[in-house]
PDB file of C-alpha atoms in Angstrom:
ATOM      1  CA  UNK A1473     122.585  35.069  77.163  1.00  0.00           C
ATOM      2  CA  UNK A1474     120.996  35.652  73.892  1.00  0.00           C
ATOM      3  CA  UNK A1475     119.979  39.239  74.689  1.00  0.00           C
ATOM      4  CA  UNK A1476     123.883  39.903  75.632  1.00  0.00           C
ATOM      5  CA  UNK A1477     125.596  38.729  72.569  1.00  0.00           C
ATOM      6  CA  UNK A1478     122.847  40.713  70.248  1.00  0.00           C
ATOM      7  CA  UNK A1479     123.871  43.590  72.278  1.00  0.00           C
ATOM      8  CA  UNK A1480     127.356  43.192  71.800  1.00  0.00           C
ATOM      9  CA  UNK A1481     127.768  42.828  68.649  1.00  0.00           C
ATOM     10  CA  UNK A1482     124.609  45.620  67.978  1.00  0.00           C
ATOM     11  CA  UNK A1483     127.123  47.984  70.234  1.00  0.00           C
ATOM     12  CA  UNK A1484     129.933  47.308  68.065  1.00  0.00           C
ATOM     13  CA  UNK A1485     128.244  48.508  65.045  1.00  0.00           C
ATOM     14  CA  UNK A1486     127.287  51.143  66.863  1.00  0.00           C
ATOM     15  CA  UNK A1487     130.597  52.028  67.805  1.00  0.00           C
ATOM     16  CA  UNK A1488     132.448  51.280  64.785  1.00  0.00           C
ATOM     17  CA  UNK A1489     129.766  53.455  63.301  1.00  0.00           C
ATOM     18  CA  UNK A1490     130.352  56.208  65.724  1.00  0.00           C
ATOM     19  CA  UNK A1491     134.080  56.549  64.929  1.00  0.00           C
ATOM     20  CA  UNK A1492     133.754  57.073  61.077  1.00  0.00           C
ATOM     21  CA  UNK A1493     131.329  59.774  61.474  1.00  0.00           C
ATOM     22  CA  UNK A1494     134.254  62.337  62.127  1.00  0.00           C
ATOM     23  CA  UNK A1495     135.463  63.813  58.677  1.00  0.00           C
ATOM     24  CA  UNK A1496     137.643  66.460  57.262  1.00  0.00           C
ATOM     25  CA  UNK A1497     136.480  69.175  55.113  1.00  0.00           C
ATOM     26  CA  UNK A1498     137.652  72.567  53.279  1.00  0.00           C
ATOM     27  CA  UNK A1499     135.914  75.482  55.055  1.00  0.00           C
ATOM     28  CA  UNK A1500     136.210  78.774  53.706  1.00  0.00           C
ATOM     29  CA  UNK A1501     133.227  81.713  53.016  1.00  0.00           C
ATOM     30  CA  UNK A1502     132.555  83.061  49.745  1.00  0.00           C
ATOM     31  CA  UNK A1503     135.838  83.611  47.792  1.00  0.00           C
ATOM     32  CA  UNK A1504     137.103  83.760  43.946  1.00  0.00           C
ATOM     33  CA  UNK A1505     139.571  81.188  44.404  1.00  0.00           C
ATOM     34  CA  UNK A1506     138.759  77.952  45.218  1.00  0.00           C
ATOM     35  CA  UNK A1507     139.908  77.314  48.471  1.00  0.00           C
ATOM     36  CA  UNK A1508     140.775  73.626  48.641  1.00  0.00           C
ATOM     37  CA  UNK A1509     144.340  74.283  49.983  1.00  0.00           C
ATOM     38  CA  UNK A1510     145.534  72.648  53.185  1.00  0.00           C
ATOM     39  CA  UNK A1511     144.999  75.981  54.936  1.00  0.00           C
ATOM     40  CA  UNK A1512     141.483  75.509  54.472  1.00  0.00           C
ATOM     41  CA  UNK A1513     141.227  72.310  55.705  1.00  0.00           C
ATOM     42  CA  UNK A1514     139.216  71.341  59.168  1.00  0.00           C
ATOM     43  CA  UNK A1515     137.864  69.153  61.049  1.00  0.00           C
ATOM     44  CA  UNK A1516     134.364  68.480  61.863  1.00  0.00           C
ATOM     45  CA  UNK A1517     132.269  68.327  64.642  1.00  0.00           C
ATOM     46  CA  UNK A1518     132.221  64.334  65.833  1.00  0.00           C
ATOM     47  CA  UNK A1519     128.388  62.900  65.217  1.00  0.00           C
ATOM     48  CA  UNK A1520     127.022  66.149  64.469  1.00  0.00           C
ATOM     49  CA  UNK A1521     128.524  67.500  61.321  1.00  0.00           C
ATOM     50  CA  UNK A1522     129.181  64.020  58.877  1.00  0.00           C
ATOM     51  CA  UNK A1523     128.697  65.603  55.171  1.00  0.00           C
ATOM     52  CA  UNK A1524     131.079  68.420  53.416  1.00  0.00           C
ATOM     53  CA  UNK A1525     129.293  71.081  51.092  1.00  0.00           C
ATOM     54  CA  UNK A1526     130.263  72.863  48.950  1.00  0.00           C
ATOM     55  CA  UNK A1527     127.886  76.082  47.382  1.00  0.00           C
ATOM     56  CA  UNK A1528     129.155  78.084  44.321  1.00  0.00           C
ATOM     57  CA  UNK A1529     127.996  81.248  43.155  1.00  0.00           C
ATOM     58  CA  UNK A1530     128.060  82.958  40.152  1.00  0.00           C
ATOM     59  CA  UNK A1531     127.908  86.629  40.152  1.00  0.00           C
ATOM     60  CA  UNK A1532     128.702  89.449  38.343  1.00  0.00           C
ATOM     61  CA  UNK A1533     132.515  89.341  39.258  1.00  0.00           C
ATOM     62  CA  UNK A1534     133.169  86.134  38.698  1.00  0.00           C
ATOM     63  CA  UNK A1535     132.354  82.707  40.661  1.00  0.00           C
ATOM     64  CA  UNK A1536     132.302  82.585  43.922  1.00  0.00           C
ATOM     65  CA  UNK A1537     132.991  79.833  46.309  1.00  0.00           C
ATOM     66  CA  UNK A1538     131.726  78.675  50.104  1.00  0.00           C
ATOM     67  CA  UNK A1539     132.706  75.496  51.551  1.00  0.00           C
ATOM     68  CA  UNK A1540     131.913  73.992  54.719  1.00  0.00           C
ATOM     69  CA  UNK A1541     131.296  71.012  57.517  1.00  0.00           C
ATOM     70  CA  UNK A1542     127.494  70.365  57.891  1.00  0.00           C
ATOM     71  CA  UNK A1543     124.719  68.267  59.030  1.00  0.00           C
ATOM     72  CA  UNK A1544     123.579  65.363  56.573  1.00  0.00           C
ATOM     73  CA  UNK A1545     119.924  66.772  57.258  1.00  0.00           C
ATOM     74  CA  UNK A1546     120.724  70.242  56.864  1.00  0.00           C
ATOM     75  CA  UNK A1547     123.268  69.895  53.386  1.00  0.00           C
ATOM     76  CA  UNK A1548     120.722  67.839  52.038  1.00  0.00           C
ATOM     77  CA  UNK A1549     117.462  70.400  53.153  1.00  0.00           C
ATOM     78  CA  UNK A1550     119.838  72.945  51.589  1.00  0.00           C
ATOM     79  CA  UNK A1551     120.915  71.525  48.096  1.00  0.00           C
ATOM     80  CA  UNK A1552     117.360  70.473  47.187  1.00  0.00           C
ATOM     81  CA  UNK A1553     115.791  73.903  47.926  1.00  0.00           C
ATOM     82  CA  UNK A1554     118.134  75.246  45.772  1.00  0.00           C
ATOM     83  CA  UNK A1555     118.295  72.825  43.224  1.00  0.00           C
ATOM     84  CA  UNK A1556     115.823  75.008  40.448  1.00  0.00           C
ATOM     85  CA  UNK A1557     119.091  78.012  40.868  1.00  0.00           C
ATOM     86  CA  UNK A1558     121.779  75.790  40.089  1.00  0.00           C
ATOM     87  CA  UNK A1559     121.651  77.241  36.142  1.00  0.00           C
ATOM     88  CA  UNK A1560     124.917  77.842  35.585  1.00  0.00           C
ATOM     89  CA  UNK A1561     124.108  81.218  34.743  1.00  0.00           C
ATOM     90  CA  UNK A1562     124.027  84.514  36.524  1.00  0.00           C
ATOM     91  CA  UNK A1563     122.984  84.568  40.052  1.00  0.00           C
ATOM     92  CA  UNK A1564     123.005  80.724  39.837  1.00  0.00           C
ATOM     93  CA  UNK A1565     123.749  78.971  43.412  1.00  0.00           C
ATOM     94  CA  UNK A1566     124.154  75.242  43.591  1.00  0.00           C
ATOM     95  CA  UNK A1567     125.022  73.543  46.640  1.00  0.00           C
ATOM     96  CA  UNK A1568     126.500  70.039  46.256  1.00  0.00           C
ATOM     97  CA  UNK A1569     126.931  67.687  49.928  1.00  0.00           C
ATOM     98  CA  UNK A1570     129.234  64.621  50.079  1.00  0.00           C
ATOM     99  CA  UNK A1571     130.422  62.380  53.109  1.00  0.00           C
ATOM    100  CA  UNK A1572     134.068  61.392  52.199  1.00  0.00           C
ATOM    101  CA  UNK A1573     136.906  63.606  53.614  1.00  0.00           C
ATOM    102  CA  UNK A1574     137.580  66.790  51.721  1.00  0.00           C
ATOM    103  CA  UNK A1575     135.418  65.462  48.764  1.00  0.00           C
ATOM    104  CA  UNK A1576     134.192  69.508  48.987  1.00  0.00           C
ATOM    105  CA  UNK A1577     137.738  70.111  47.247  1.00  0.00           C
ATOM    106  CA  UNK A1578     138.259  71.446  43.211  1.00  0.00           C
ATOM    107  CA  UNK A1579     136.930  68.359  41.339  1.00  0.00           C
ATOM    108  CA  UNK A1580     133.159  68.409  41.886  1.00  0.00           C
ATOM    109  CA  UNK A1581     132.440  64.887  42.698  1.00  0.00           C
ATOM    110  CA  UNK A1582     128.924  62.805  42.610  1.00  0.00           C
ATOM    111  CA  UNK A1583     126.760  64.325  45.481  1.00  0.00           C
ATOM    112  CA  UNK A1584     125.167  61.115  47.218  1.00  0.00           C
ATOM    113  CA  UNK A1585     121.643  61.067  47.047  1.00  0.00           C
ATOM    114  CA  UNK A1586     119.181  62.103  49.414  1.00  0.00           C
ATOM    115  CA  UNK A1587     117.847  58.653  49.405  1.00  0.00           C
ATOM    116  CA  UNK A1588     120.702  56.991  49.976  1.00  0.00           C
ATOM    117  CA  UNK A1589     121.617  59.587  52.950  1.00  0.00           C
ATOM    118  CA  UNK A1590     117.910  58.613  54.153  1.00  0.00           C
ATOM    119  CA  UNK A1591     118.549  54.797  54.030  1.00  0.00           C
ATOM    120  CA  UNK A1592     121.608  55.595  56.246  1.00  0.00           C
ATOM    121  CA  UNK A1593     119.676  57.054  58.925  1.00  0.00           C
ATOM    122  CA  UNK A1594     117.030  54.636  59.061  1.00  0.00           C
ATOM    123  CA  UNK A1595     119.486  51.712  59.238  1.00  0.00           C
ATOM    124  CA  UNK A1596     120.964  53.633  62.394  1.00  0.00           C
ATOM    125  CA  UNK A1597     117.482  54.329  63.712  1.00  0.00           C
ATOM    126  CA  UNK A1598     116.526  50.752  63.195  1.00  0.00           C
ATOM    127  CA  UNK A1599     119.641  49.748  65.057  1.00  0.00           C
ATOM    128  CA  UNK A1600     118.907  51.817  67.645  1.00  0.00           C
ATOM    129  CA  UNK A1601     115.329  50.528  68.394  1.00  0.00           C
ATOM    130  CA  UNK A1602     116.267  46.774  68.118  1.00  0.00           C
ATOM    131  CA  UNK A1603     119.252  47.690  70.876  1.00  0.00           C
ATOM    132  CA  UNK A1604     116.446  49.223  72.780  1.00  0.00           C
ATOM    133  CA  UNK A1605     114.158  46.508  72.965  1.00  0.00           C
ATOM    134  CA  UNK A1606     116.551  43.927  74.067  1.00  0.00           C
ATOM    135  CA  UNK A1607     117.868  46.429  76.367  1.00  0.00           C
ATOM    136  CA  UNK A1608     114.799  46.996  78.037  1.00  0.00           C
ATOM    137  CA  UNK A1609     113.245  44.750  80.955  1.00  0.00           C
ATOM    138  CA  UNK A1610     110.159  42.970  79.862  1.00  0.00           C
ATOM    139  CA  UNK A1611     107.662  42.812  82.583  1.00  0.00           C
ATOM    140  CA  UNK A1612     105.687  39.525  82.683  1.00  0.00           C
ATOM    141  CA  UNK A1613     102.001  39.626  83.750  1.00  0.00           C
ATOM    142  CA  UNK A1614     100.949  37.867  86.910  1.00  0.00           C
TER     143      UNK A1614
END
């Protein structure tokens, strides 16, 4: 009895979990303007894609913008590798990742951290693992 009320209320979190991982985001590639007009807007791939980014560019021309839906592993991969070119200057790139609908619009807001994107995903993992082991049959030795 004790194994099916952890369970239910683990699934719950799970599921209440699984339902906010579905977010809206501007998606455009590499233009002047900054494309956060409802046009642009879409929505991501459930479970897979729960983080915005957002990468500008200066160039020659003028600044350049590309937004998109991504992967919490792959934003975050992405913004720290190019963390030493976001300058400001010349040929700088800086990509920025955030998890709250179209927070990948005009105003640049805080980026979450990658450790608090980590902590995330180890809660969830964790969650996972303690589900498991109640789930699973124990086998008793003769």
């Amino acid at each position: 009895m004790r194994r099916l009320v952890l369970f239910a209320a683990l699934a719950g979190v799970l599921v209440g979990t699984v339902d906010a991982l579905q977010i809206q985001c501007y998606q455009c590639e590499e233009m002047k303007q900054d494309c956060s007009a409802p046009e642009y807007v879409v929505n991501c791939t459930v479970n897979v894609q729960d983080m915005c980014q957002k990468e500008v560019l200066v160039r020659a021309d003028g600044i350049h913008y590309r937004k998109s839906c991504a992967s919490s592993g792959a934003c975050l991969i992405a913004s720290s590798g190019y963390q030493q070119f976001c300058t400001g200057r010349l040929n700088s790139v800086c990509i920025y990742c955030c998890n709250t609908p179209l927070c990948n619009g005009p105003r640049r807001r805080r980026p979450i951290s990658s450790a608090a994107a980590t902590s995330n995903l180890q809660l969830t993992i964790q969650m996972l693992l303690l589900l498991a082991f109640y789930v699973m049959p124990r086998h008793h030795e003769a």
